mmCIF file of C-alpha atoms and ligand atoms in Angstrom:
data_model
loop_
_atom_site.group_PDB
_atom_site.id
_atom_site.type_symbol
_atom_site.label_atom_id
_atom_site.label_comp_id
_atom_site.label_asym_id
_atom_site.label_seq_id
_atom_site.Cartn_x
_atom_site.Cartn_y
_atom_site.Cartn_z
ATOM 1 C CA MET A 26 -9.612 12.633 13.812
ATOM 2 C CA PHE A 27 -8.411 10.958 10.607
ATOM 3 C CA ASP A 28 -8.239 14.338 8.852
ATOM 4 C CA ASP A 29 -5.014 15.146 10.744
ATOM 5 C CA PRO A 30 -1.993 13.031 9.777
ATOM 6 C CA GLN A 31 -0.489 13.612 13.224
ATOM 7 C CA SER A 32 -3.610 12.550 15.131
ATOM 8 C CA PRO A 33 -3.043 9.813 17.746
ATOM 9 C CA ALA A 34 -6.015 8.034 16.144
ATOM 10 C CA TRP A 35 -3.550 6.747 13.545
ATOM 11 C CA THR A 36 -1.270 5.124 16.142
ATOM 12 C CA PRO A 37 -2.923 1.677 16.346
ATOM 13 C CA LEU A 38 -3.129 1.494 12.560
ATOM 14 C CA LEU A 39 0.513 2.454 12.186
ATOM 15 C CA GLU A 40 1.522 -0.124 14.771
ATOM 16 C CA ALA A 41 -0.449 -2.838 12.969
ATOM 17 C CA ALA A 42 1.074 -1.853 9.627
ATOM 18 C CA TRP A 43 4.657 -1.908 10.943
ATOM 19 C CA ARG A 44 3.976 -5.244 12.666
ATOM 20 C CA ALA A 45 2.663 -6.737 9.436
ATOM 21 C CA ARG A 46 5.538 -5.264 7.432
ATOM 22 C CA ALA A 47 8.005 -7.142 9.628
ATOM 23 C CA ASN A 48 6.527 -10.344 8.151
ATOM 24 C CA ALA A 49 6.690 -9.225 4.521
ATOM 25 C CA HIS A 50 7.932 -11.885 2.110
ATOM 26 C CA ALA A 51 9.946 -9.788 -0.330
ATOM 27 C CA PRO A 52 13.044 -11.794 -1.335
ATOM 28 C CA TYR A 53 12.921 -10.499 -4.924
ATOM 29 C CA SER A 54 12.374 -6.755 -4.579
ATOM 30 C CA HIS A 55 13.688 -6.459 -1.000
ATOM 31 C CA PHE A 56 10.990 -3.802 -0.670
ATOM 32 C CA GLN A 57 8.919 -4.535 2.404
ATOM 33 C CA VAL A 58 5.498 -2.928 2.659
ATOM 34 C CA GLY A 59 3.003 -2.938 5.523
ATOM 35 C CA ALA A 60 -0.615 -1.899 5.456
ATOM 36 C CA ALA A 61 -3.459 -1.653 7.931
ATOM 37 C CA LEU A 62 -7.163 -1.044 7.553
ATOM 38 C CA LEU A 63 -9.692 0.137 10.106
ATOM 39 C CA THR A 64 -13.248 -1.079 9.557
ATOM 40 C CA ALA A 65 -16.558 0.347 10.743
ATOM 41 C CA SER A 66 -16.805 -2.429 13.324
ATOM 42 C CA GLY A 67 -13.553 -1.206 14.874
ATOM 43 C CA ASP A 68 -11.343 -4.013 13.627
ATOM 44 C CA ILE A 69 -7.782 -3.281 12.501
ATOM 45 C CA LEU A 70 -6.379 -5.695 9.952
ATOM 46 C CA GLY A 71 -2.752 -5.763 8.910
ATOM 47 C CA GLY A 72 -1.218 -6.909 5.655
ATOM 48 C CA CYS A 73 2.223 -7.272 4.100
ATOM 49 C CA ASN A 74 3.439 -7.904 0.596
ATOM 50 C CA VAL A 75 3.833 -11.561 -0.300
ATOM 51 C CA GLU A 76 6.086 -12.023 -3.305
ATOM 52 C CA ASN A 77 6.372 -15.114 -5.453
ATOM 53 C CA ALA A 78 9.056 -16.628 -7.686
ATOM 54 C CA ALA A 79 6.437 -16.270 -10.409
ATOM 55 C CA TYR A 80 6.546 -12.484 -10.079
ATOM 56 C CA PRO A 81 2.983 -11.576 -11.142
ATOM 57 C CA VAL A 82 1.561 -13.777 -8.392
ATOM 58 C CA THR A 83 2.870 -11.234 -5.859
ATOM 59 C CA LEU A 84 0.254 -9.811 -3.500
ATOM 60 C CA CYS A 85 0.533 -6.230 -2.267
ATOM 61 C CA ALA A 86 0.250 -5.384 1.422
ATOM 62 C CA GLU A 87 -2.960 -3.415 0.904
ATOM 63 C CA ARG A 88 -4.785 -6.251 -0.792
ATOM 64 C CA GLY A 89 -3.536 -8.672 1.852
ATOM 65 C CA ALA A 90 -5.045 -6.459 4.544
ATOM 66 C CA LEU A 91 -8.235 -6.092 2.519
ATOM 67 C CA SER A 92 -8.578 -9.851 2.218
ATOM 68 C CA ALA A 93 -8.231 -10.241 5.967
ATOM 69 C CA ALA A 94 -10.813 -7.501 6.518
ATOM 70 C CA VAL A 95 -13.340 -9.110 4.186
ATOM 71 C CA ALA A 96 -12.769 -12.485 5.846
ATOM 72 C CA GLY A 97 -13.481 -10.729 9.148
ATOM 73 C CA GLY A 98 -16.801 -9.354 7.922
ATOM 74 C CA LEU A 99 -15.988 -6.123 6.052
ATOM 75 C CA ARG A 100 -18.770 -5.154 3.655
ATOM 76 C CA PRO A 101 -18.798 -2.452 0.964
ATOM 77 C CA GLY A 102 -18.733 1.005 2.519
ATOM 78 C CA GLY A 103 -17.197 -0.306 5.738
ATOM 79 C CA LEU A 104 -13.632 0.950 5.387
ATOM 80 C CA VAL A 105 -12.825 3.848 7.732
ATOM 81 C CA ALA A 106 -9.103 4.452 7.309
ATOM 82 C CA ALA A 107 -6.024 2.943 5.658
ATOM 83 C CA VAL A 108 -2.284 3.113 6.304
ATOM 84 C CA VAL A 109 0.679 2.127 4.116
ATOM 85 C CA VAL A 110 4.186 2.019 5.603
ATOM 86 C CA THR A 111 7.624 1.515 4.090
ATOM 87 C CA ASP A 112 11.131 2.265 5.327
ATOM 88 C CA VAL A 113 12.294 4.411 2.405
ATOM 89 C CA ALA A 114 12.528 8.184 2.116
ATOM 90 C CA GLN A 115 9.871 8.521 -0.547
ATOM 91 C CA LEU A 116 6.454 7.550 0.812
ATOM 92 C CA THR A 117 4.750 4.636 -0.947
ATOM 93 C CA PRO A 118 1.286 5.182 -2.391
ATOM 94 C CA PRO A 119 -0.926 2.183 -3.137
ATOM 95 C CA CYS A 120 -0.543 0.805 -6.656
ATOM 96 C CA GLY A 121 -3.383 1.113 -9.139
ATOM 97 C CA ALA A 122 -4.684 -2.392 -8.520
ATOM 98 C CA CYS A 123 -4.835 -1.764 -4.777
ATOM 99 C CA ARG A 124 -6.618 1.558 -5.264
ATOM 100 C CA GLN A 125 -9.249 -0.231 -7.313
ATOM 101 C CA ALA A 126 -9.549 -3.054 -4.771
ATOM 102 C CA LEU A 127 -9.966 -0.570 -1.904
ATOM 103 C CA ALA A 128 -12.570 1.415 -3.863
ATOM 104 C CA GLU A 129 -14.806 -1.661 -3.934
ATOM 105 C CA PHE A 130 -15.204 -1.392 -0.137
ATOM 106 C CA ALA A 131 -14.641 2.305 0.521
ATOM 107 C CA GLY A 132 -16.786 5.336 0.916
ATOM 108 C CA PRO A 133 -14.641 8.392 1.614
ATOM 109 C CA LEU A 134 -11.361 6.818 2.725
ATOM 110 C CA PRO A 135 -8.396 8.645 4.279
ATOM 111 C CA VAL A 136 -5.126 6.927 3.326
ATOM 112 C CA LEU A 137 -2.078 7.728 5.443
ATOM 113 C CA LEU A 138 1.342 7.072 3.901
ATOM 114 C CA ALA A 139 4.198 6.854 6.362
ATOM 115 C CA ASN A 140 7.831 6.001 6.864
ATOM 116 C CA ARG A 141 9.753 6.211 10.152
ATOM 117 C CA THR A 142 9.774 10.010 10.176
ATOM 118 C CA THR A 143 7.198 11.377 7.732
ATOM 119 C CA ARG A 144 3.473 11.116 7.132
ATOM 120 C CA ALA A 145 1.283 12.281 4.280
ATOM 121 C CA LEU A 146 -2.481 12.113 4.207
ATOM 122 C CA HIS A 147 -4.361 11.397 1.005
ATOM 123 C CA HIS A 148 -7.903 10.374 0.182
ATOM 124 C CA LEU A 149 -8.826 7.457 -2.012
ATOM 125 C CA GLU A 150 -11.081 9.627 -4.167
ATOM 126 C CA ASP A 151 -8.020 11.763 -4.997
ATOM 127 C CA LEU A 152 -5.791 8.736 -5.608
ATOM 128 C CA LEU A 153 -8.439 7.122 -7.839
ATOM 129 C CA PRO A 154 -10.777 9.764 -9.243
ATOM 130 C CA HIS A 155 -13.787 8.761 -11.336
ATOM 131 C CA SER A 156 -13.414 5.187 -10.145
ATOM 132 C CA PHE A 157 -15.268 2.332 -11.771
ATOM 133 C CA THR A 158 -17.485 0.539 -9.252
ATOM 134 C CA GLY A 159 -20.514 -1.736 -9.241
ATOM 135 C CA ARG A 160 -22.644 1.407 -9.364
ATOM 136 C CA ASN A 161 -21.545 1.813 -12.970
ATOM 137 C CA PHE A 162 -23.415 -1.252 -14.130
ATOM 138 C CA LEU A 163 -25.596 -2.694 -11.381
HETATM 139 N N1 THU B 227 3.933 -3.198 -3.067
HETATM 140 C C1 THU B 227 2.980 -3.225 -2.098
HETATM 141 O O1 THU B 227 2.878 -4.176 -1.341
HETATM 142 N N2 THU B 227 2.159 -2.165 -1.991
HETATM 143 C C2 THU B 227 2.283 -1.020 -2.709
HETATM 144 O O2 THU B 227 1.532 -0.092 -2.472
HETATM 145 C C3 THU B 227 3.300 -0.910 -3.749
HETATM 146 C C4 THU B 227 4.079 -2.135 -4.027
HETATM 147 C C5 THU B 227 4.883 -4.312 -3.146
HETATM 148 C C6 THU B 227 4.698 -5.273 -4.279
HETATM 149 C C7 THU B 227 6.093 -5.845 -4.403
HETATM 150 O O3 THU B 227 6.233 -6.908 -3.486
HETATM 151 C C8 THU B 227 7.008 -4.732 -3.967
HETATM 152 O O4 THU B 227 6.194 -3.810 -3.267
HETATM 153 C C9 THU B 227 7.713 -4.019 -5.105
HETATM 154 O O5 THU B 227 6.802 -3.629 -6.072
#
């Protein structure tokens, strides 16, 4: 299902990500990003980047979606699939901070990158190998 980037299973996630992206607050970079997460309980949560005049305060789309998912009851291990959308030719992978934030709640996690015409499927364990998690010290 989520092992095929063209699978229709991605459609509701892509729709949620594009919808969220339309609300991105990106007056500084003009680079609007949308994200969506599917949780084990079947919820789909969207997120967009929220920039700030104090640049480092900026929140990425992925972590916005993750916040919404946790507020909705997501627990560690409960992420099923993730999508990141932008409207540029080169697909946008999650930044390092977002990879780490997703790893906190992910088991094996397919991550679909998409623009209007192209999709590429990755897996979080390939984007963030040897990740540091609570298992390293708990
Ligand atoms: N951004 C995201 O929202 N997600 C990513 O995966 C990469 C970068 C945002 C942060 C900032 O608002 C803009 O893109 C440019 O870095």
